[in-house]
Short mmCIF file of C-alpha atoms in Angstrom, two decimals:
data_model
loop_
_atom_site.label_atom_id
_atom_site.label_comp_id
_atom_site.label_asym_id
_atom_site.label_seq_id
_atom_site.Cartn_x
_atom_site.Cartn_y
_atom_site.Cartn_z
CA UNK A 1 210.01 -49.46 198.98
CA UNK A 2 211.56 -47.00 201.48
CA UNK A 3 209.39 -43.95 201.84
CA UNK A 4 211.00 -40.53 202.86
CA UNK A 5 209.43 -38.78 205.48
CA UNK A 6 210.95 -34.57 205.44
CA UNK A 7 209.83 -31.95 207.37
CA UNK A 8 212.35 -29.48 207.02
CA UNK A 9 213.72 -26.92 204.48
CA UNK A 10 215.96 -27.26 201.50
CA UNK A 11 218.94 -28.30 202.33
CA UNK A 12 221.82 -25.43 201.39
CA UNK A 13 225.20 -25.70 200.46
CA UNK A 14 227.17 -28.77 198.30
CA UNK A 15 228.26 -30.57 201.32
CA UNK A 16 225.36 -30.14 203.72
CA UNK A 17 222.99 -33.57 204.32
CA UNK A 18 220.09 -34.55 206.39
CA UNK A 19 221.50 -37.50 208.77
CA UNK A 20 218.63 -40.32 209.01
CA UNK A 21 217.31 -40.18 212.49
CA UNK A 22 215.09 -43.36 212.56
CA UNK A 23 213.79 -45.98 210.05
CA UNK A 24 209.84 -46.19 210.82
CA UNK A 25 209.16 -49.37 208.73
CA UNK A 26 209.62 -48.35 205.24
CA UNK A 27 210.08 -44.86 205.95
CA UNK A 28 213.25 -42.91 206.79
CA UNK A 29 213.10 -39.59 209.25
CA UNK A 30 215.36 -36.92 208.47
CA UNK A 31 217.05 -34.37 210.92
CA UNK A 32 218.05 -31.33 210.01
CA UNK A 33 220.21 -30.11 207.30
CA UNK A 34 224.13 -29.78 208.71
CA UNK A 35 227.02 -31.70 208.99
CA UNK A 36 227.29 -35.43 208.02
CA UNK A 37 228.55 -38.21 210.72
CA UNK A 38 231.57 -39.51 210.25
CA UNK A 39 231.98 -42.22 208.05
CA UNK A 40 228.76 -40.64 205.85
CA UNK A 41 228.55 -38.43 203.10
CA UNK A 42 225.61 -37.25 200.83
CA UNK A 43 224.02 -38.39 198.01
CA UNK A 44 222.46 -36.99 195.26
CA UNK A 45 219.06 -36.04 197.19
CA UNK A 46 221.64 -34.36 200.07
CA UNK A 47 220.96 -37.48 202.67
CA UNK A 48 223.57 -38.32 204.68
CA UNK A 49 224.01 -42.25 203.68
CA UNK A 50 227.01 -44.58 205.18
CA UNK A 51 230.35 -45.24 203.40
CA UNK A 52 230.05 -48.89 202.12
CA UNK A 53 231.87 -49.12 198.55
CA UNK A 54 235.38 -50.93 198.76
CA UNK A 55 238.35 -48.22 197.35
CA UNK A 56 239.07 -48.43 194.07
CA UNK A 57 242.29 -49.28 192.54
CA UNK A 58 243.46 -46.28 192.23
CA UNK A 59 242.63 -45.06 195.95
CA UNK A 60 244.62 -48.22 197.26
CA UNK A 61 247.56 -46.79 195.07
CA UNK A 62 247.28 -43.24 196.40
CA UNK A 63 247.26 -45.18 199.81
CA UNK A 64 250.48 -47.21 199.06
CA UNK A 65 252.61 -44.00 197.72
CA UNK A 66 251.61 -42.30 201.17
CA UNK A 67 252.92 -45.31 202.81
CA UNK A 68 255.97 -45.34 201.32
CA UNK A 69 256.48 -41.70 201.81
CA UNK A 70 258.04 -42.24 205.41
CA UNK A 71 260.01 -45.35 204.36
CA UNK A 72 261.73 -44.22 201.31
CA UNK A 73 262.91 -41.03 203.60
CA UNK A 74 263.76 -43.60 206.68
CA UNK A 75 265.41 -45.51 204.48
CA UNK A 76 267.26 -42.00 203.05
CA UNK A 77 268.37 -40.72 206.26
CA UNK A 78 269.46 -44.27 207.43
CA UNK A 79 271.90 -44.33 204.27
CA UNK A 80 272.92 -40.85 204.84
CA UNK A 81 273.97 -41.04 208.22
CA UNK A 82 274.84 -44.65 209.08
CA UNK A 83 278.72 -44.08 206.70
CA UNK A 84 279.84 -46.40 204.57
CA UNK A 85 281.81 -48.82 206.78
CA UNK A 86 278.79 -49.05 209.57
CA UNK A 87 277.29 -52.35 209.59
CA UNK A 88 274.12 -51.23 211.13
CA UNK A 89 272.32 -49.62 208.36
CA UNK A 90 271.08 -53.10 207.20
CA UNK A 91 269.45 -53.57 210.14
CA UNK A 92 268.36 -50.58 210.57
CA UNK A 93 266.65 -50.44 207.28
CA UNK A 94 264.73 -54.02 208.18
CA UNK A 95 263.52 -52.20 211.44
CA UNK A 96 262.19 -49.21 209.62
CA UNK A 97 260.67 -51.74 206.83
CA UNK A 98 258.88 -53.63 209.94
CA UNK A 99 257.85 -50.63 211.74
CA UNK A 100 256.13 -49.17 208.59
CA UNK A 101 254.54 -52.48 207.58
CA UNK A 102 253.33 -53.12 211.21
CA UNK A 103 251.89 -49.45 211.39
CA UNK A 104 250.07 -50.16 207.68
CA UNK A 105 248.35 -53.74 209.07
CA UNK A 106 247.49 -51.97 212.46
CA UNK A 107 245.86 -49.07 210.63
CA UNK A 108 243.59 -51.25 208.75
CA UNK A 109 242.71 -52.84 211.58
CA UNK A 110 241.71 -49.94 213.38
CA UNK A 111 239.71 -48.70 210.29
CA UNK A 112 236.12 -49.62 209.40
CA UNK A 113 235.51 -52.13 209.65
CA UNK A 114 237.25 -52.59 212.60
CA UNK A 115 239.39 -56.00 212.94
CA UNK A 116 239.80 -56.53 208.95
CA UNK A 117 242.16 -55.63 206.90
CA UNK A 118 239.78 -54.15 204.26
CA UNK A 119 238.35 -50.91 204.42
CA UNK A 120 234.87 -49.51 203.34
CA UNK A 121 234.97 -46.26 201.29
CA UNK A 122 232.83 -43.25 200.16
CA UNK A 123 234.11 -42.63 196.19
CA UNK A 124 235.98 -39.67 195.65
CA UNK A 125 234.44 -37.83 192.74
CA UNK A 126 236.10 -34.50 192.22
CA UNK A 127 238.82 -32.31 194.03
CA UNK A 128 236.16 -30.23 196.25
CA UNK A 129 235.76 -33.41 197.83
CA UNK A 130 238.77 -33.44 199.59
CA UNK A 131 238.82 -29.02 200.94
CA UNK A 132 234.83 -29.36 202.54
CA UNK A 133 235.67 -26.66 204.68
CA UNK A 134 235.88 -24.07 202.03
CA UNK A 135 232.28 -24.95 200.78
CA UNK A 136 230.04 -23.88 204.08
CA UNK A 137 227.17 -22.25 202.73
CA UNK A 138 226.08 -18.72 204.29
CA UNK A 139 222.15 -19.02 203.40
CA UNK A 140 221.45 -15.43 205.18
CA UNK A 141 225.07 -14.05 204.55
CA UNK A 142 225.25 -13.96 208.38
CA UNK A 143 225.67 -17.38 209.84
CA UNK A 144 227.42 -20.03 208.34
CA UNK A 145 226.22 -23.63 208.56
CA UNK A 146 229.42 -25.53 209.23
CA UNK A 147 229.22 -28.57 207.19
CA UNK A 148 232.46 -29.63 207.17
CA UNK A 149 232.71 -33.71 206.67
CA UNK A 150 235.62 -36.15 204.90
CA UNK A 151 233.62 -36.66 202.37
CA UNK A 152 236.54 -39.25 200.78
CA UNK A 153 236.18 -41.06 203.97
CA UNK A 154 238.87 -42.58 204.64
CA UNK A 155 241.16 -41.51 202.37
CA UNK A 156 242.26 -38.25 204.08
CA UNK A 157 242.47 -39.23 207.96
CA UNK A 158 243.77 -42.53 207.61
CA UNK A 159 247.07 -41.13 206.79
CA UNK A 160 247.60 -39.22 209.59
CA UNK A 161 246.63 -42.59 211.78
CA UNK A 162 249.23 -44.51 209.56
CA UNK A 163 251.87 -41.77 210.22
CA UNK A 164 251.29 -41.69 214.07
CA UNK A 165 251.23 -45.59 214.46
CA UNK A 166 254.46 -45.43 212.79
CA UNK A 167 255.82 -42.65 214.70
CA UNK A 168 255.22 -44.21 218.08
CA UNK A 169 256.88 -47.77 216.46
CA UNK A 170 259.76 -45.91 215.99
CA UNK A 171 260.26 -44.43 219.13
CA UNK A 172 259.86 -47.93 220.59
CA UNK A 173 262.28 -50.24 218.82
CA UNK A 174 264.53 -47.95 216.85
CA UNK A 175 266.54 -46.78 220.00
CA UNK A 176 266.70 -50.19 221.35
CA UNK A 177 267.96 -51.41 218.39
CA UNK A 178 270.77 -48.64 217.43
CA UNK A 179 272.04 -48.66 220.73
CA UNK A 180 272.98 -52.22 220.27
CA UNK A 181 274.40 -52.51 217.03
CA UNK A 182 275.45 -49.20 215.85
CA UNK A 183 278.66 -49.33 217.70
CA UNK A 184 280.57 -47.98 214.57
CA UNK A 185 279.15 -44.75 215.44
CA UNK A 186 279.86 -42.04 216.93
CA UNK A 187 277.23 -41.48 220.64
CA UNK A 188 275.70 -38.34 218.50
CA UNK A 189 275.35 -39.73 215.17
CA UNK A 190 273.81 -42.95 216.06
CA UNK A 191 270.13 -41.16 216.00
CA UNK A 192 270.59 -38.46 213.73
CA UNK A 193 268.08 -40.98 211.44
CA UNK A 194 265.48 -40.79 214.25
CA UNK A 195 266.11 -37.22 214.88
CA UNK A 196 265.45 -36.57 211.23
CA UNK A 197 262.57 -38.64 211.34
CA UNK A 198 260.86 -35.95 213.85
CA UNK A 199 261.50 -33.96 211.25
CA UNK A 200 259.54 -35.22 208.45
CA UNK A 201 257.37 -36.70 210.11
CA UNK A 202 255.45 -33.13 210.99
CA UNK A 203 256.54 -32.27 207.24
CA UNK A 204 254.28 -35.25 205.99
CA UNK A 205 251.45 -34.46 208.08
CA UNK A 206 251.51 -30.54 206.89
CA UNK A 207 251.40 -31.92 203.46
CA UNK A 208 248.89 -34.05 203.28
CA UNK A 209 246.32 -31.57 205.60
CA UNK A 210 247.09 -29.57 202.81
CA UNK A 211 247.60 -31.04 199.69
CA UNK A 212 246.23 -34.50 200.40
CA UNK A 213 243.57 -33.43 197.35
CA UNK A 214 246.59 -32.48 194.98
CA UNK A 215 248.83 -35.27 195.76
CA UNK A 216 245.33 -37.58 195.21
CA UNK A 217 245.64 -36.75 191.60
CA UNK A 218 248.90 -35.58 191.03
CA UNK A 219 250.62 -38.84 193.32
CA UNK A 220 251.66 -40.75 189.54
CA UNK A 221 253.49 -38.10 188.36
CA UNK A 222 254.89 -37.18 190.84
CA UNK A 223 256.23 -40.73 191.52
CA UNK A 224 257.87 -40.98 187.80
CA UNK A 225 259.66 -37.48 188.25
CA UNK A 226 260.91 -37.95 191.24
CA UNK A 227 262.51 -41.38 190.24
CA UNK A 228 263.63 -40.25 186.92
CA UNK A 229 265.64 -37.41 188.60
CA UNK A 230 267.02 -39.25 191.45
CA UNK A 231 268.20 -42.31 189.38
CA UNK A 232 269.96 -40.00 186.96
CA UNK A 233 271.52 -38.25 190.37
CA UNK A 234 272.68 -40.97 191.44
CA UNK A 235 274.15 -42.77 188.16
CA UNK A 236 275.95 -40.02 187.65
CA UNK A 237 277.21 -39.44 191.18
CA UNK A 238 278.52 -42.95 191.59
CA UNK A 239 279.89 -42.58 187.46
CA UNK A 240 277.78 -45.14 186.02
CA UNK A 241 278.39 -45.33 182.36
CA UNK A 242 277.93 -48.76 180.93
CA UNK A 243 276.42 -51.91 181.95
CA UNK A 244 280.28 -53.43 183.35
CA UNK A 245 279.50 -50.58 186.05
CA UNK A 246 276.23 -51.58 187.13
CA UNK A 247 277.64 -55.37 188.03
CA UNK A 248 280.35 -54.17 190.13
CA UNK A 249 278.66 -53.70 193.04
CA UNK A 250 274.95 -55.54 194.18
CA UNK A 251 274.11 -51.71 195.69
CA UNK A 252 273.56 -50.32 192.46
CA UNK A 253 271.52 -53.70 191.27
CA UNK A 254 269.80 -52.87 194.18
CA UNK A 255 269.56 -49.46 194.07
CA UNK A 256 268.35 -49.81 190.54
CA UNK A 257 265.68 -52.55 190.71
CA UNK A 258 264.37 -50.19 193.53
CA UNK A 259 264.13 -47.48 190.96
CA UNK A 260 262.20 -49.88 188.37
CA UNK A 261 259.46 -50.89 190.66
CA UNK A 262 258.39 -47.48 191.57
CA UNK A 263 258.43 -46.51 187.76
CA UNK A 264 256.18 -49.09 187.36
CA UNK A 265 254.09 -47.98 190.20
CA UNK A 266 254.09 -44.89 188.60
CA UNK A 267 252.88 -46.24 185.28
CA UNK A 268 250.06 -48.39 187.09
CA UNK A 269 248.81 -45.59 188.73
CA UNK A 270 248.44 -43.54 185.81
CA UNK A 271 247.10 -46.01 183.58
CA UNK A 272 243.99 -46.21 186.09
CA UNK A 273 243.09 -49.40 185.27
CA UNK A 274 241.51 -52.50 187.16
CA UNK A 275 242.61 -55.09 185.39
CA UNK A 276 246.48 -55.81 185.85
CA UNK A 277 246.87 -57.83 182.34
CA UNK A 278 246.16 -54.34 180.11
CA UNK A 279 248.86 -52.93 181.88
CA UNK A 280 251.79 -55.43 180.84
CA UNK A 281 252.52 -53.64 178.10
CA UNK A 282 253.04 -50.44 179.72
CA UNK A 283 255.63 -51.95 182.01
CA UNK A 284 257.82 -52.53 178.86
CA UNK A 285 258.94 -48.90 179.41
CA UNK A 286 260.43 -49.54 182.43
CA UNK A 287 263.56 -49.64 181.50
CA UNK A 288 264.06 -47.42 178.63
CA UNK A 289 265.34 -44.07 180.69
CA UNK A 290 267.94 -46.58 182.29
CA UNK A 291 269.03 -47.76 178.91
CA UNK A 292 268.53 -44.20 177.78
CA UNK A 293 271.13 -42.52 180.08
CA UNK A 294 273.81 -45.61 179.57
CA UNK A 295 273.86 -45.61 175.59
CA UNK A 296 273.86 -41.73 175.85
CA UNK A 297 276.18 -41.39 179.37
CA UNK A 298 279.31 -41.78 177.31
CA UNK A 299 278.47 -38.51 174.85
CA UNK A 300 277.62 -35.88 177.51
CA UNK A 301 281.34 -37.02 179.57
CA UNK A 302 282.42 -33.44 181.04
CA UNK A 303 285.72 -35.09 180.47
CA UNK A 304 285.26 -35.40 176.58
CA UNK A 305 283.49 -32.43 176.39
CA UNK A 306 286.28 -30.56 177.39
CA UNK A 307 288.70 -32.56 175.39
CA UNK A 308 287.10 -32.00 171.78
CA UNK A 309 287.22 -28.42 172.42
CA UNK A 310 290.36 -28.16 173.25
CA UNK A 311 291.57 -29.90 170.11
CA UNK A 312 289.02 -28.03 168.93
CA UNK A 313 290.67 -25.19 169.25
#
């Protein structure tokens, strides 16, 4: 049995811990109540103790929508800019797949523990966790005892790690690779995708130094939303209204298989649970908004709209 050995005051404050300094035997030293080391967050008798628990489910979710943040807008820009007779967007779009993949394995690797492609955890247990800095207590109303900490190590800074890895892999082969095949381009469109990229990249960072608690819970909806308004943007852009339309061209298969996966992502994540089999029969919804807009395309035609009231009238 561990005995506790404590010689200084209460510890204040929700997010203020006593680090162990030594292990005597059985019995654990304390320091003083502050800030927890990194990688270490309290418990419930405010010790600092090391993050060991594997992520949950859900967490490796939350991970994998951050991930896909960057490519989904790579891929975005890449479409926007490349025009439709360029054959280097394909490319392209492999190289920004690689890059983010390579910057995902290398920031496991990186993280504890180092040279594995798992990751040990503290459990995130409510929002506060994730905004420490707005809980340092004032115990005299004078000085404040900074006790800032991520207490969701590593949910919150491995982003920012993923983001730069695949900032720097961008700046390495994309150039290289554009200014070999893009030749269908003009000289200052060929890197107006990497150019946007410098956008959003800062964007994404700004976001999740914010919001990173918000987007923890709110990541599921957010993810069916989103895909529910740009499929519907872009049926109706490129006049989708049967299932003849859909065949003509393997972009739109594409384009809508895409769409299906991250509404079941969606689903997944909201569902919250750990075993994959109770969540089959979720996935059945999949594609009812698809099947939705075709049966229903046909009655909301501006076209016939405009028709029936004029004979209408």
């Amino acid at each position: 049995m561990v005995m506790a050995v404590d010689m200084h005051k209460t510890c204040y404050g929700e997010y203020c811990g006593k680090p162990v300094l030594a292990l005597n035997g059985t019995t654990e030293i304390y320091g003083d109540c502050g800030v927890c080391p990194r990688g270490q967050t309290i418990d419930q008798s405010k010790i600092c103790r090391q993050c060991v628990e594997y992520p949950e489910l859900y967490d490796w979710l939350y991970l994998g929508f951050m991930a896909m943040l960057p490519l989904i807008l790579h891929w975005f820009f890449i479409e926007w800019y490349s025009g439709k007779k360029s054959s280097s967007a394909l490319f392209q779009h492999i190289t920004a797949l690689f890059e983010c993949t390579i910057a995902a394995l290398t920031t496991l690797l990186v993280t504890e523990p180092v040279g594995y492609l798992h990751i040990n955890s503290c459990r995130v247990k409510k929002l506060s966790d994730w905004y420490t800095m707005l809980y340092n207590p004032s115990p005299d109303y004078v000085q404040t005892l900074h006790c800032t900490h991520e207490a969701v190590y590593p949910l919150y800074t491995i982003v920012f790690i993923y983001y730069a890895f695949s900032l720097v892999l961008m700046m390495i082969l994309r150039p290289l690779l554009i200014k070999k095949i893009a030749c269908g381009l003009g000289k200052t469109d060929r890197f107006k995708s990497i150019y946007a990229a410098l956008y959003f990249f800062p964007i994404l960072t700004v976001i999740q130094a914010v919001g990173g608690g918000l987007l923890y819970y709110a990541f599921p909806y957010i993810i069916l939303v989103l895909s529910l308004i740009t499929l519907a943007v872009y049926m109706s852009a490129s006049e989708i209204e049967s299932f003849k339309d859909l065949l003509v061209r393997k972009k739109r298969l594409v384009v809508l298989f895409s769409h299906w996966l991250i509404h079941a992502y969606g689903i997944i994540s909201i569902s919250r649970v750990d075993k994959f089999e109770k969540d089959l029969p979720l996935l059945a919804l999949v594609p009812g908004p698809t099947l939705f807009y075709l049966l229903t395309a046909r009655f909301t035609d501006p076209s016939r709209i405009h028709l029936e009231e004029g004979s209408g009238h």
